[in-house]
Coordinates of C-alpha atoms and ligand atoms in Angstrom, one line a residue:
M1418 CA -81.7 -125.9 -44.0
I1419 CA -80.6 -125.1 -46.8
I1420 CA -77.5 -125.6 -47.9
L1421 CA -75.6 -124.9 -51.1
A1422 CA -72.5 -127.0 -52.4
I1423 CA -69.7 -127.0 -54.8
D1424 CA -67.5 -128.7 -56.5
T1425 CA -64.9 -129.0 -59.2
S1426 CA -62.5 -131.2 -58.6
C1427 CA -62.0 -133.2 -62.4
D1428 CA -64.6 -132.4 -65.0
D1429 CA -67.1 -131.8 -63.5
T1430 CA -68.6 -127.8 -62.6
S1431 CA -71.0 -130.0 -60.0
V1432 CA -73.7 -127.2 -57.9
S1433 CA -76.6 -128.9 -55.6
V1434 CA -79.0 -127.5 -53.5
L1435 CA -80.0 -129.4 -50.9
K1436 CA -83.1 -128.2 -48.7
D1437 CA -83.1 -130.1 -44.6
G1438 CA -81.3 -133.4 -46.7
K1439 CA -83.4 -133.4 -50.0
I1440 CA -82.1 -132.7 -53.3
L1441 CA -83.7 -129.6 -54.7
S1442 CA -81.5 -129.5 -58.0
N1443 CA -77.7 -130.9 -59.1
A1444 CA -76.6 -129.2 -62.0
M1445 CA -73.7 -129.8 -63.1
S1446 CA -72.0 -128.9 -66.6
S1447 CA -69.5 -131.9 -67.5
Q1448 CA -66.3 -131.2 -69.8
I1449 CA -65.5 -134.5 -71.3
Q1450 CA -65.9 -133.2 -74.5
F1451 CA -63.1 -130.6 -74.7
H1452 CA -60.3 -133.4 -72.0
K1453 CA -61.8 -136.2 -75.1
K1454 CA -59.5 -135.2 -77.6
W1455 CA -56.3 -135.5 -74.9
G1456 CA -56.6 -138.6 -74.1
G1457 CA -57.3 -137.4 -70.0
V1458 CA -58.1 -134.3 -68.1
V1459 CA -55.7 -131.5 -68.7
P1460 CA -55.6 -129.0 -66.0
S1461 CA -55.5 -126.0 -67.6
I1462 CA -58.3 -126.3 -69.0
A1463 CA -60.1 -127.4 -65.9
K1464 CA -59.4 -124.1 -64.5
R1465 CA -60.8 -122.2 -67.7
M1466 CA -63.4 -124.0 -68.4
H1467 CA -64.9 -124.0 -64.6
A1468 CA -64.2 -120.5 -63.7
E1469 CA -65.7 -119.8 -67.5
K1470 CA -69.3 -122.4 -66.0
I1471 CA -69.2 -121.8 -62.7
D1472 CA -71.5 -118.7 -62.4
T1473 CA -74.2 -120.5 -65.3
V1474 CA -74.2 -123.8 -63.3
L1475 CA -74.9 -121.6 -59.3
N1476 CA -77.5 -119.9 -61.1
K1477 CA -79.0 -123.4 -62.7
A1478 CA -78.8 -125.1 -59.3
L1479 CA -80.6 -121.7 -57.7
K1480 CA -83.6 -121.3 -60.2
E1481 CA -84.1 -125.1 -60.5
A1482 CA -84.6 -124.7 -56.5
K1483 CA -86.4 -122.4 -56.5
V1484 CA -85.0 -121.0 -53.8
N1485 CA -82.8 -117.5 -53.2
I1486 CA -79.2 -116.8 -52.7
E1487 CA -80.2 -114.8 -49.9
D1488 CA -81.7 -117.9 -48.6
V1489 CA -79.0 -120.3 -48.0
D1490 CA -77.9 -121.0 -45.0
Y1491 CA -74.5 -122.4 -46.0
F1492 CA -72.1 -122.7 -48.5
A1493 CA -70.0 -126.1 -48.7
V1494 CA -67.3 -126.9 -51.8
T1495 CA -64.6 -129.7 -51.6
Y1496 CA -61.4 -128.4 -50.8
G1497 CA -59.9 -131.9 -52.1
P1498 CA -58.9 -134.2 -52.9
G1499 CA -58.5 -133.4 -56.6
L1500 CA -57.2 -130.9 -59.4
A1501 CA -54.8 -127.9 -57.3
I1502 CA -56.4 -125.1 -60.4
A1503 CA -59.9 -126.6 -60.3
L1504 CA -60.9 -127.2 -57.5
E1505 CA -59.3 -123.7 -56.6
V1506 CA -61.9 -121.7 -58.5
G1507 CA -65.2 -123.2 -56.6
I1508 CA -62.7 -122.9 -52.9
N1509 CA -62.6 -118.7 -54.4
K1510 CA -66.5 -119.5 -55.4
A1511 CA -67.8 -120.4 -51.6
K1512 CA -65.5 -118.0 -50.4
E1513 CA -67.3 -115.5 -52.4
L1514 CA -70.5 -116.6 -51.8
S1515 CA -69.3 -116.8 -47.8
K1516 CA -68.1 -113.7 -47.3
Q1517 CA -71.3 -111.4 -49.8
Y1518 CA -74.1 -113.1 -47.7
H1519 CA -72.4 -113.9 -43.8
K1520 CA -73.6 -117.0 -44.5
P1521 CA -70.1 -120.3 -43.0
L1522 CA -68.4 -122.2 -45.5
V1523 CA -68.2 -126.2 -44.4
P1524 CA -65.7 -127.4 -46.4
I1525 CA -65.8 -131.5 -47.6
N1526 CA -63.1 -134.0 -48.2
H1527 CA -64.5 -135.4 -52.3
M1528 CA -64.5 -139.0 -51.5
E1529 CA -66.9 -138.9 -48.0
G1530 CA -69.3 -137.4 -50.3
H1531 CA -68.5 -139.9 -52.7
I1532 CA -69.6 -141.9 -49.7
Y1533 CA -72.3 -140.0 -48.9
S1534 CA -74.0 -139.8 -52.4
N1535 CA -75.8 -143.2 -50.9
F1536 CA -76.5 -141.0 -48.4
A1537 CA -78.8 -138.4 -50.6
L1538 CA -82.5 -138.4 -50.1
N1539 CA -84.1 -136.9 -53.3
K1540 CA -86.7 -134.3 -52.7
N1541 CA -89.3 -136.9 -51.6
G1542 CA -86.4 -137.7 -49.0
K1543 CA -86.4 -140.5 -50.8
G1544 CA -83.0 -142.6 -50.7
Y1545 CA -81.6 -146.5 -50.1
I1546 CA -80.0 -145.3 -45.9
T1547 CA -82.9 -143.5 -44.4
D1548 CA -82.2 -146.0 -40.8
I1549 CA -78.8 -145.3 -40.6
E1550 CA -77.5 -148.5 -38.5
F1551 CA -73.5 -147.7 -38.2
P1552 CA -70.6 -149.5 -39.0
Y1553 CA -71.2 -149.5 -42.8
M1554 CA -67.9 -151.0 -45.3
A1555 CA -67.3 -148.6 -48.2
L1556 CA -66.2 -149.0 -51.8
L1557 CA -64.8 -146.4 -53.3
V1558 CA -63.7 -146.3 -56.5
S1559 CA -63.2 -143.5 -59.6
G1560 CA -61.0 -142.4 -62.2
N1561 CA -58.4 -141.6 -59.0
H1562 CA -59.2 -143.8 -56.1
S1563 CA -60.2 -147.5 -54.7
E1564 CA -60.5 -148.1 -51.5
I1565 CA -62.4 -150.2 -48.8
I1566 CA -62.8 -148.7 -45.8
I1567 CA -64.7 -149.3 -42.9
M1568 CA -67.3 -146.3 -41.9
K1569 CA -68.5 -146.5 -37.7
D1570 CA -69.7 -143.1 -37.3
H1571 CA -71.1 -140.1 -39.2
G1572 CA -67.1 -138.9 -40.2
I1573 CA -65.0 -141.2 -38.9
Y1574 CA -63.4 -143.9 -40.7
E1575 CA -60.6 -146.9 -40.8
K1576 CA -59.2 -147.6 -44.2
L1577 CA -58.2 -151.0 -44.7
G1578 CA -57.1 -150.7 -48.2
E1579 CA -55.7 -148.3 -51.4
T1580 CA -54.7 -149.4 -54.1
Q1581 CA -50.3 -149.6 -54.9
D1582 CA -50.2 -147.7 -58.4
D1583 CA -53.7 -147.0 -60.7
A1584 CA -57.0 -146.6 -59.5
V1585 CA -59.6 -148.9 -61.0
G1586 CA -61.2 -146.4 -62.8
E1587 CA -57.8 -145.5 -64.0
A1588 CA -57.4 -148.9 -65.4
F1589 CA -60.7 -148.9 -67.3
D1590 CA -60.1 -145.8 -69.6
K1591 CA -56.0 -146.7 -69.8
V1592 CA -56.8 -150.6 -71.3
A1593 CA -60.0 -148.8 -73.0
R1594 CA -57.5 -146.4 -74.9
M1595 CA -55.7 -149.0 -75.9
I1596 CA -58.9 -151.1 -77.5
G1597 CA -59.4 -148.0 -79.4
L1598 CA -62.6 -147.0 -77.4
G1599 CA -61.7 -143.3 -76.2
Y1600 CA -61.6 -141.1 -72.6
P1601 CA -63.5 -142.0 -70.6
G1602 CA -63.4 -145.5 -71.6
G1603 CA -65.1 -147.5 -69.0
A1604 CA -68.5 -147.2 -69.0
I1605 CA -68.2 -147.9 -73.2
M1606 CA -66.3 -150.9 -71.9
S1607 CA -68.8 -151.7 -69.5
K1608 CA -71.4 -152.4 -72.8
M1609 CA -68.8 -154.1 -74.3
A1610 CA -68.0 -156.4 -72.2
E1611 CA -71.2 -157.4 -72.6
N1612 CA -71.2 -159.0 -76.1
G1613 CA -67.8 -160.6 -74.7
D1614 CA -66.4 -163.8 -73.7
P1615 CA -64.8 -163.3 -70.3
S1616 CA -63.1 -166.4 -69.8
R1617 CA -60.7 -166.1 -73.7
F1618 CA -57.8 -163.5 -71.9
K1619 CA -57.0 -165.6 -69.0
F1620 CA -55.6 -161.4 -67.4
P1621 CA -54.5 -161.8 -64.4
I1622 CA -56.3 -161.1 -61.0
P1623 CA -54.0 -158.9 -59.6
M1624 CA -52.8 -159.0 -55.8
Q1625 CA -55.7 -162.0 -55.3
H1626 CA -52.8 -163.9 -52.9
S1627 CA -52.0 -161.1 -51.0
K1628 CA -52.6 -161.3 -47.3
D1629 CA -53.3 -157.2 -46.9
L1630 CA -56.7 -155.8 -48.9
N1631 CA -54.8 -153.0 -51.3
F1632 CA -55.1 -153.9 -54.8
S1633 CA -54.0 -153.0 -58.2
Y1634 CA -53.4 -152.3 -61.7
S1635 CA -50.2 -152.2 -62.6
G1636 CA -49.9 -155.7 -63.8
L1637 CA -52.9 -156.7 -65.4
K1638 CA -52.6 -152.5 -67.4
T1639 CA -49.4 -154.3 -68.6
A1640 CA -51.1 -157.7 -69.8
V1641 CA -53.8 -156.4 -71.5
S1642 CA -51.4 -154.4 -73.5
R1643 CA -49.4 -157.4 -74.8
V1644 CA -52.0 -159.2 -75.7
V1645 CA -52.8 -156.1 -77.8
N1646 CA -49.7 -155.8 -79.7
E1647 CA -49.4 -159.8 -80.2
L1648 CA -53.3 -159.6 -82.0
G1649 CA -52.9 -156.5 -83.6
E1650 CA -55.0 -154.9 -85.9
L1651 CA -58.6 -156.0 -83.4
S1652 CA -61.7 -156.5 -85.2
K1653 CA -64.8 -156.2 -83.3
Q1654 CA -64.8 -159.7 -81.7
D1655 CA -61.3 -158.9 -80.0
I1656 CA -62.7 -156.3 -78.6
Y1657 CA -65.9 -157.3 -76.8
D1658 CA -63.4 -160.2 -75.4
I1659 CA -60.9 -158.1 -74.1
S1660 CA -63.3 -155.6 -72.5
A1661 CA -65.7 -158.8 -70.6
S1662 CA -61.8 -161.1 -69.3
F1663 CA -60.3 -157.4 -68.6
Q1664 CA -63.8 -156.4 -66.6
Y1665 CA -63.8 -160.2 -65.3
A1666 CA -60.1 -159.9 -63.5
A1667 CA -60.5 -156.5 -62.3
I1668 CA -63.6 -156.2 -60.5
T1669 CA -62.8 -160.2 -59.4
E1670 CA -59.7 -158.9 -57.4
L1671 CA -62.0 -155.9 -56.3
C1672 CA -64.9 -158.6 -55.1
I1673 CA -61.9 -160.8 -53.6
K1674 CA -60.4 -157.9 -51.5
V1675 CA -64.2 -156.8 -50.3
E1676 CA -65.6 -160.4 -49.5
K1677 CA -61.5 -160.5 -47.1
A1678 CA -62.4 -157.4 -45.1
M1679 CA -66.5 -158.6 -44.5
S1680 CA -64.5 -162.1 -42.9
E1681 CA -63.0 -159.5 -40.9
N1682 CA -65.7 -157.1 -39.6
K1683 CA -68.9 -157.3 -39.0
V1684 CA -71.3 -154.6 -40.7
N1685 CA -74.2 -153.8 -41.6
G1686 CA -74.1 -152.5 -45.4
L1687 CA -72.0 -152.0 -48.2
I1688 CA -72.1 -148.6 -50.0
L1689 CA -70.1 -148.5 -53.0
G1690 CA -69.1 -144.5 -54.5
G1691 CA -67.6 -143.4 -57.2
G1692 CA -67.9 -143.5 -60.5
V1693 CA -66.8 -147.4 -62.0
S1694 CA -70.4 -148.0 -59.3
A1695 CA -72.2 -146.9 -62.1
N1696 CA -70.5 -150.4 -63.3
V1697 CA -73.6 -152.9 -64.1
Y1698 CA -70.9 -156.4 -64.1
L1699 CA -69.4 -154.9 -60.1
R1700 CA -73.1 -154.3 -58.9
K1701 CA -74.2 -157.7 -59.3
R1702 CA -70.9 -159.0 -58.1
L1703 CA -71.4 -157.5 -54.4
R1704 CA -74.5 -157.9 -54.4
E1705 CA -74.2 -162.1 -54.3
I1706 CA -71.8 -161.2 -51.8
C1707 CA -73.7 -159.2 -50.1
K1708 CA -76.8 -161.5 -50.1
G1709 CA -74.0 -164.2 -48.6
Y1710 CA -73.2 -162.0 -45.8
N1711 CA -76.8 -161.0 -45.8
I1712 CA -76.5 -157.3 -45.9
P1713 CA -78.2 -154.5 -47.7
L1714 CA -75.8 -153.4 -51.2
F1715 CA -76.5 -149.1 -51.1
L1716 CA -76.3 -147.0 -54.3
P1717 CA -76.4 -144.2 -55.1
L1718 CA -80.3 -143.4 -56.0
N1719 CA -79.8 -142.4 -59.7
K1720 CA -76.6 -142.6 -62.2
K1721 CA -75.5 -138.5 -61.1
L1722 CA -75.0 -139.4 -57.9
C1723 CA -72.3 -141.8 -59.1
T1724 CA -69.7 -139.6 -60.5
D1725 CA -69.1 -136.1 -59.3
N1726 CA -71.6 -134.2 -58.6
G1727 CA -72.7 -131.3 -56.2
A1728 CA -75.3 -132.9 -54.0
M1729 CA -73.0 -135.8 -52.2
I1730 CA -71.1 -132.4 -51.0
A1731 CA -73.7 -131.0 -49.6
T1732 CA -75.5 -134.2 -48.3
C1733 CA -72.1 -134.8 -46.8
A1734 CA -71.8 -130.6 -45.3
Y1735 CA -75.7 -131.3 -44.1
W1736 CA -74.9 -134.7 -42.1
K1737 CA -71.8 -133.2 -41.4
I1738 CA -73.7 -130.3 -39.8
M1739 CA -76.6 -132.6 -38.4
S1740 CA -74.2 -134.6 -37.0
G1741 CA -72.8 -132.2 -34.5
Q1742 CA -69.4 -132.5 -36.5
F1743 CA -69.1 -129.6 -38.4
E1744 CA -67.4 -126.1 -36.4
E1745 CA -67.0 -122.6 -37.7
I1746 CA -63.5 -122.1 -40.0
D1747 CA -61.9 -119.0 -41.0
I1748 CA -62.6 -118.8 -44.8
D1749 CA -60.1 -116.1 -44.8
A1750 CA -57.8 -119.4 -44.3
L1751 CA -59.1 -122.2 -46.5
D1752 CA -56.7 -123.5 -48.9
R1753 CA -57.0 -126.9 -51.2
K1754 CA -56.1 -129.5 -50.1
P1755 CA -55.1 -132.4 -54.0
R1756 CA -53.7 -135.0 -51.9
L1757 CA -56.6 -135.0 -48.6
S1758 CA -57.5 -138.3 -48.3
L1759 CA -60.1 -139.9 -45.8
Ligands
LIG1407 O1 -66.3 -140.4 -60.0 P1 -65.9 -140.5 -61.7 O2 -66.9 -139.5 -61.2 O3 -64.7 -139.7 -61.1 C1 -63.7 -139.4 -60.5 O4 -63.4 -138.6 -59.2 O5 -62.5 -139.8 -61.0 O6 -64.9 -141.2 -61.6 C2 -64.9 -141.5 -63.2 C3 -64.5 -142.8 -64.0 C4 -63.7 -142.8 -65.0 O7 -62.4 -143.9 -65.0 C5 -64.8 -144.0 -65.4 O8 -64.0 -144.7 -66.3 C6 -65.6 -144.5 -64.3 O9 -65.3 -144.0 -63.4 N1 -66.5 -145.2 -64.7 C7 -66.6 -146.4 -65.1 C8 -67.9 -146.7 -65.6 N2 -68.8 -145.7 -65.7 C9 -67.7 -144.9 -64.7 N3 -66.0 -147.7 -65.0 C10 -66.2 -149.2 -64.9 N4 -67.9 -149.1 -65.7 C11 -68.9 -148.2 -66.1 N5 -69.5 -148.4 -66.5
LIG1408 ZN1 -65.0 -138.4 -58.1

């Protein structure tokens, strides 16, 4: 079974080809350099760049996979959540291909894709989750989402908690901008944090005493902004220490909630998904928690599978088909759902 999947939900134009659940190609074109100077993703630029690049990325994915488009059995596409006019580019391309080649179209939720990035297999069939034993807990942390979810079976989810304001990746990006690290700053800031003292600024750990499993980042962001204003011109060491202290508070909040969720729900593993899953300190802390519960921590196989990519969408489509959840849709009726949730 060959699946070709497209994701244009944000600022990466991604196309992947999957054969029997194994990734043959995961091509993408990043737009970051075009959004950088605006300090965030500009929807109109995203739409234009997706439209410009989609055919090139599609051809690259097919070429790398050594697959002819006529041999594709299913097309899959992200229909939400994401930027409306960006999603539209991928959806229109997928509709066009499905009709032209008379193959079904599988609509995929981007966040479900981030969960399935953990089920991805490389072309030799290597992956983390091979013997699937539900239920799992999933922590989804990206530039737009912070969520704790129980995955009871393929396609069956219960949301335990989510952010009340900013997503964790967004908080990383905003703080990074405050201290002059550019956009998107999450990855650079976590590098800076390696040289910093996490105990120099005792930033508040948000929501640590709340009884629910929700997150919040606005108070922490305000606390960092106060310190930045007080310090005035920042030295290299200030930047290292703010990075480390912020990272400590932001990640500790995630870990407190994951630990609480685990004490209330028995699961067979923790799945980590979304761009912030690349954070080394987060991985270390979660590994310790999982060790305490004697369960594995699952991660996307490589860095490309952490951030937005087509292979996670293709893998999600694969399992929808394999588990009998996929029913053919009216292709013309498929519409973007920018606020789609799990
Ligand atoms: O999943 P993703 O690629 O896009 C969204 O769907 O949002 O996530 C991107 C987010 C950005 O906010 C970026 O700063 C953050 O992931 N990020 C990190 C790290 N690498 C990427 N945040 C913290 N530490 C990192 N190492
Ligand atoms: Zn994403």
